[in-house]
Amino acid sequence: MRDPYEILGLARDAGNAEVKAAYRRLAKRLHPDAQSEGNAGRQQARFQEVTAAYNQLKDEAARRRFEAERRAAAGAARAPVFEETMRRGAAEPAPSEDIFSELFEGIRSAGKRVFRARGNDRGYRLSVSFLEAANGVRKRVRLDGGKTLEVNVPAGIDEGQQIRLRGQGDAGHGGADAGDALVTVAVEPHPRFRREGHDIHLTLPVSLPEAVLGARIDAPTVSGPVSLTIPAGANAGTRLRLKGRGIAVEGGAPGDQYVTLEIVLPEATDEALRDFAATWTAGAKHNPRKDFSDS
């Protein structure tokens, strides 16, 4: 939807009284029941847009919700919305009910049709851990009014993506459907794993003997540890691929996990290793910085 300030013809610092006055002026002109028979249908979409804009700006709480939803939407402009159909519970009264009664009581009492409009959507935020996002989880979300619902967070969901809860937004007008609850997911960072698209990246410490001689070790993945072969002569920065151990993709192949090796020496001084390094002639001649420029 377009910027509600633009729809109502208001500056962004407009106060509550200005918002209400702008809505009254536009609503009286655009209400479908006040139109001629041939013009009513064309004006209804514009009237619904104006009403939705008013509901987003009618008071400070509504404006805070709008700004939060706008920021979340900007961060997830290209993210898919995951839909979950929920049993409809008791919904709050539509925010504009009082002003509708004030503006259009005469029209309704005259026996004309009652305006029907879908309720507004509501925005919420849900934090999940990195592994919960990778593997999927069921979490409880607290909605306005204290109501809580259990939400299915699908495996592979990413930061800023949304889950739609059908019928859990504001009540509709004139018996129309309620709006939806849009739950924006925030994924907490992990101390070891890093996500890039559907792939997972991990830096894995290995000992000097494991790197020099090769070894078979357990490596952590988002779905649990797996056996990983360290080739003999592996160096710091060597990158190994674990095919299919990344993020699950609905209807497609999962991503991969890439393991970058990091050689870690013992913390305590090892005299045998020290003596070996001091007498290792080939090692003394090896220059690992030969490709570096003087600068």
Coordinates of C-alpha atoms in Angstrom, one line a residue:
M1 CA 0.0 0.0 0.0
R2 CA 1.1 3.6 -0.7
D3 CA 2.3 5.8 2.1
P4 CA -0.7 6.6 4.3
Y5 CA 0.4 10.2 4.7
E6 CA 0.4 10.6 1.0
I7 CA -3.0 9.0 0.7
L8 CA -4.5 11.4 3.2
G9 CA -2.6 14.4 1.8
L10 CA -0.8 15.0 5.1
A11 CA 2.7 16.0 6.2
R12 CA 4.6 13.4 8.3
D13 CA 4.3 15.5 11.4
A14 CA 0.5 15.8 11.2
G15 CA -1.3 15.5 14.6
N16 CA -4.3 13.4 15.5
A17 CA -6.8 16.2 14.8
E18 CA -5.3 16.8 11.4
V19 CA -5.5 13.1 10.6
K20 CA -9.1 12.9 11.6
A21 CA -10.1 16.0 9.7
A22 CA -8.4 14.8 6.5
Y23 CA -10.2 11.4 6.8
R24 CA -13.6 13.0 7.5
R25 CA -13.3 15.2 4.4
L26 CA -12.2 12.3 2.1
A27 CA -14.6 9.7 3.6
K28 CA -17.7 11.8 3.2
R29 CA -16.8 12.4 -0.5
L30 CA -15.8 8.8 -1.3
H31 CA -18.2 6.6 0.7
P32 CA -19.9 4.2 -1.7
D33 CA -23.3 4.7 -0.2
A34 CA -23.0 8.4 -1.0
Q35 CA -22.3 7.8 -4.7
S36 CA -24.5 7.4 -7.7
E37 CA -25.3 3.9 -8.7
G38 CA -22.9 4.0 -11.6
N39 CA -20.1 5.6 -9.7
A40 CA -20.2 3.6 -6.4
G41 CA -18.1 0.7 -7.6
R42 CA -15.3 2.9 -8.9
Q43 CA -15.1 4.9 -5.6
Q44 CA -15.1 1.9 -3.3
A45 CA -11.4 0.9 -3.8
R46 CA -10.4 4.5 -3.2
F47 CA -12.5 4.7 -0.1
Q48 CA -11.0 1.5 1.3
E49 CA -7.5 2.9 0.7
V50 CA -8.4 6.1 2.6
T51 CA -9.9 4.1 5.4
A52 CA -6.9 1.8 5.7
A53 CA -4.6 4.9 5.7
Y54 CA -6.6 6.5 8.5
N55 CA -6.4 3.3 10.6
Q56 CA -2.6 3.4 10.3
L57 CA -2.3 7.0 11.6
K58 CA -5.4 7.6 13.8
D59 CA -3.3 7.7 17.1
E60 CA 0.2 7.3 18.4
A61 CA -0.1 3.6 19.0
A62 CA -1.3 3.0 15.4
R63 CA 1.5 5.2 14.0
R64 CA 4.1 3.2 16.0
R65 CA 2.8 0.0 14.6
F66 CA 2.9 1.4 11.1
E67 CA 6.5 2.6 11.4
A68 CA 7.5 -0.8 12.8
E69 CA 5.8 -2.6 9.9
R70 CA 7.3 -0.2 7.4
R71 CA 10.8 -0.9 8.7
A72 CA 10.2 -4.7 8.7
A73 CA 8.8 -4.6 5.2
A74 CA 11.8 -2.6 3.9
G75 CA 14.1 -5.3 5.3
A76 CA 12.1 -8.1 3.7
A77 CA 11.1 -6.5 0.4
R78 CA 12.1 -9.6 -1.6
A79 CA 11.3 -12.2 1.1
P80 CA 8.5 -14.6 0.7
V81 CA 5.6 -14.7 3.1
F82 CA 4.9 -18.0 4.7
E83 CA 1.1 -18.6 5.2
E84 CA -0.4 -20.5 8.0
T85 CA -4.2 -20.8 8.3
M86 CA -5.3 -20.4 11.9
R87 CA -8.6 -20.9 13.6
R88 CA -10.1 -17.4 13.9
G89 CA -10.5 -16.2 17.5
A90 CA -12.1 -13.2 19.1
A91 CA -10.8 -10.1 17.3
E92 CA -10.6 -6.6 18.5
P93 CA -13.1 -3.9 17.3
A94 CA -12.1 -2.2 14.1
P95 CA -10.1 1.0 14.9
S96 CA -12.3 3.2 12.9
E97 CA -15.7 2.1 14.2
D98 CA -16.3 5.3 16.2
I99 CA -15.6 7.6 13.3
F100 CA -17.7 5.4 10.9
S101 CA -20.7 5.7 13.3
E102 CA -20.2 9.5 13.5
L103 CA -19.9 10.0 9.8
F104 CA -22.3 7.6 8.3
E105 CA -25.1 7.0 10.8
G106 CA -27.5 8.9 8.6
I107 CA -26.7 6.8 5.6
R108 CA -27.2 3.5 7.4
S109 CA -30.4 4.5 9.0
A110 CA -31.8 5.5 5.6
G111 CA -31.9 1.8 4.7
K112 CA -29.0 1.8 2.2
R113 CA -26.5 -0.9 2.0
V114 CA -23.8 -1.3 4.7
F115 CA -20.2 -0.7 3.7
R116 CA -18.1 -3.9 3.8
A117 CA -14.3 -3.8 4.1
R118 CA -11.7 -6.3 5.1
G119 CA -10.0 -5.6 8.4
N120 CA -6.5 -4.3 8.6
D121 CA -3.5 -6.6 9.0
R122 CA -1.5 -6.4 12.2
G123 CA 2.3 -6.8 12.4
Y124 CA 4.3 -8.7 15.0
R125 CA 7.9 -9.8 15.6
L126 CA 9.1 -13.3 16.6
S127 CA 12.7 -14.1 17.5
V128 CA 14.1 -17.6 16.8
S129 CA 17.5 -19.1 17.3
F130 CA 19.8 -19.8 14.3
L131 CA 19.2 -23.6 14.5
E132 CA 15.4 -23.2 15.0
A133 CA 15.3 -21.2 11.8
A134 CA 17.4 -23.8 10.0
N135 CA 15.5 -26.8 11.1
G136 CA 12.0 -25.4 11.8
V137 CA 10.2 -25.1 15.1
R138 CA 6.8 -24.3 16.7
K139 CA 6.7 -21.1 18.7
R140 CA 4.0 -19.2 20.6
V141 CA 3.2 -15.6 19.5
R142 CA 1.4 -13.2 21.8
L143 CA -1.1 -11.1 19.8
D144 CA -2.8 -7.8 20.8
G145 CA -5.1 -8.2 23.8
G146 CA -3.0 -11.0 25.3
K147 CA -4.1 -13.8 23.0
T148 CA -1.4 -16.4 22.2
L149 CA -1.2 -18.7 19.2
E150 CA 1.2 -21.5 18.3
V151 CA 2.9 -20.8 15.0
N152 CA 4.7 -23.2 12.7
V153 CA 8.1 -21.7 11.7
P154 CA 9.2 -23.5 8.6
A155 CA 12.7 -25.0 8.2
G156 CA 15.0 -22.6 6.3
I157 CA 13.2 -19.4 7.1
D158 CA 15.5 -16.4 6.9
E159 CA 15.8 -13.0 8.7
G160 CA 13.0 -10.6 7.9
Q161 CA 10.7 -13.2 6.2
Q162 CA 7.1 -13.3 7.4
I163 CA 4.5 -15.8 8.5
R164 CA 0.8 -14.9 7.7
L165 CA -1.8 -15.9 10.3
R166 CA -5.1 -15.8 8.5
G167 CA -8.0 -13.9 10.2
Q168 CA -5.9 -12.8 13.2
G169 CA -5.8 -9.1 12.4
D170 CA -8.5 -6.4 12.9
A171 CA -12.2 -7.2 12.5
G172 CA -13.7 -6.3 9.1
H173 CA -16.6 -3.8 8.6
G174 CA -20.1 -4.9 7.8
G175 CA -19.4 -8.7 8.2
A176 CA -16.3 -8.7 5.9
D177 CA -13.3 -10.9 6.7
A178 CA -10.9 -9.9 9.4
G179 CA -7.4 -8.9 8.5
D180 CA -4.3 -11.1 9.0
A181 CA -1.5 -11.1 11.5
L182 CA 1.9 -10.8 9.8
V183 CA 4.7 -12.2 12.0
T184 CA 8.2 -11.0 10.9
V185 CA 10.9 -13.4 11.9
A186 CA 14.2 -12.2 13.5
V187 CA 17.0 -14.9 13.5
E188 CA 19.5 -14.7 16.3
P189 CA 23.2 -15.1 15.2
H190 CA 25.1 -18.3 15.9
P191 CA 28.6 -18.3 17.5
R192 CA 30.0 -20.7 14.9
F193 CA 27.6 -21.0 11.9
R194 CA 27.2 -18.3 9.3
R195 CA 24.5 -18.4 6.6
E196 CA 24.9 -17.3 2.9
G197 CA 21.8 -18.0 1.0
H198 CA 21.1 -21.7 1.5
D199 CA 24.7 -22.5 2.3
I200 CA 26.3 -22.7 5.8
H201 CA 29.9 -21.7 6.6
L202 CA 31.9 -22.9 9.6
T203 CA 35.5 -22.3 10.7
L204 CA 36.7 -25.6 12.3
P205 CA 39.8 -25.8 14.6
V206 CA 42.1 -28.8 13.9
S207 CA 45.3 -29.9 15.6
L208 CA 48.7 -29.8 13.9
P209 CA 48.9 -33.7 13.6
E210 CA 45.4 -33.8 12.1
A211 CA 46.4 -31.3 9.5
V212 CA 49.8 -32.9 8.7
L213 CA 48.8 -36.5 8.8
G214 CA 45.2 -36.3 7.9
A215 CA 42.3 -37.5 10.1
R216 CA 38.6 -38.3 10.3
I217 CA 36.8 -36.1 12.8
D218 CA 33.3 -35.1 13.8
A219 CA 32.2 -31.8 12.4
P220 CA 29.1 -29.9 13.6
T221 CA 26.3 -29.1 11.1
V222 CA 22.9 -27.4 11.6
S223 CA 21.3 -30.9 11.6
G224 CA 23.9 -32.6 13.9
P225 CA 27.5 -33.8 13.8
V226 CA 28.8 -35.7 10.7
S227 CA 32.1 -37.4 9.9
L228 CA 34.6 -35.2 8.0
T229 CA 37.8 -36.4 6.4
I230 CA 40.8 -34.0 6.8
P231 CA 43.2 -34.7 4.0
A232 CA 46.9 -35.2 4.9
G233 CA 48.9 -32.0 4.4
A234 CA 45.8 -29.8 4.9
N235 CA 46.7 -26.1 5.5
A236 CA 45.1 -23.4 7.5
G237 CA 42.4 -21.9 5.2
T238 CA 41.7 -25.2 3.4
R239 CA 38.0 -25.3 2.6
L240 CA 36.0 -28.6 2.6
R241 CA 32.5 -29.1 1.3
L242 CA 29.7 -31.1 3.0
K243 CA 27.2 -31.6 0.2
G244 CA 23.5 -31.2 1.2
R245 CA 24.3 -30.2 4.8
G246 CA 23.2 -26.6 4.4
I247 CA 19.7 -25.1 4.6
A248 CA 16.7 -27.2 3.6
V249 CA 14.9 -25.9 0.5
E250 CA 11.2 -26.7 0.1
G251 CA 10.7 -28.6 -3.1
G252 CA 14.4 -28.5 -4.0
A253 CA 17.9 -29.7 -3.0
P254 CA 19.3 -28.3 0.3
G255 CA 22.3 -26.1 0.4
D256 CA 25.8 -27.2 1.3
Q257 CA 28.1 -26.6 4.3
Y258 CA 31.6 -25.3 3.8
V259 CA 34.2 -26.0 6.5
T260 CA 37.3 -23.8 6.6
L261 CA 40.2 -25.4 8.6
E262 CA 42.0 -23.4 11.3
I263 CA 45.2 -25.0 12.7
V264 CA 45.4 -24.5 16.4
L265 CA 48.6 -25.3 18.4
P266 CA 48.5 -26.4 22.1
E267 CA 48.1 -23.6 24.6
A268 CA 50.8 -25.2 26.8
T269 CA 54.4 -25.0 25.6
D270 CA 55.4 -28.4 24.1
E271 CA 59.2 -28.8 24.3
A272 CA 59.3 -31.6 21.7
L273 CA 57.4 -29.4 19.2
R274 CA 59.6 -26.5 20.0
D275 CA 62.8 -28.6 19.5
F276 CA 61.4 -30.0 16.2
A277 CA 60.6 -26.5 14.9
A278 CA 64.1 -25.3 15.8
T279 CA 65.9 -28.1 14.0
W280 CA 63.5 -28.5 11.0
T281 CA 65.7 -27.3 8.1
A282 CA 63.0 -27.4 5.4
G283 CA 60.7 -25.4 7.7
A284 CA 63.3 -22.8 8.2
K285 CA 63.7 -22.3 4.5
H286 CA 60.0 -22.1 3.8
N287 CA 58.7 -18.6 3.3
P288 CA 54.9 -18.5 3.5
R289 CA 54.9 -14.7 2.6
K290 CA 56.8 -15.0 -0.6
D291 CA 53.8 -13.7 -2.6
F292 CA 53.4 -10.6 -0.5
S293 CA 54.5 -7.3 -1.9
D294 CA 57.0 -5.1 0.0
S295 CA 54.1 -2.7 0.7

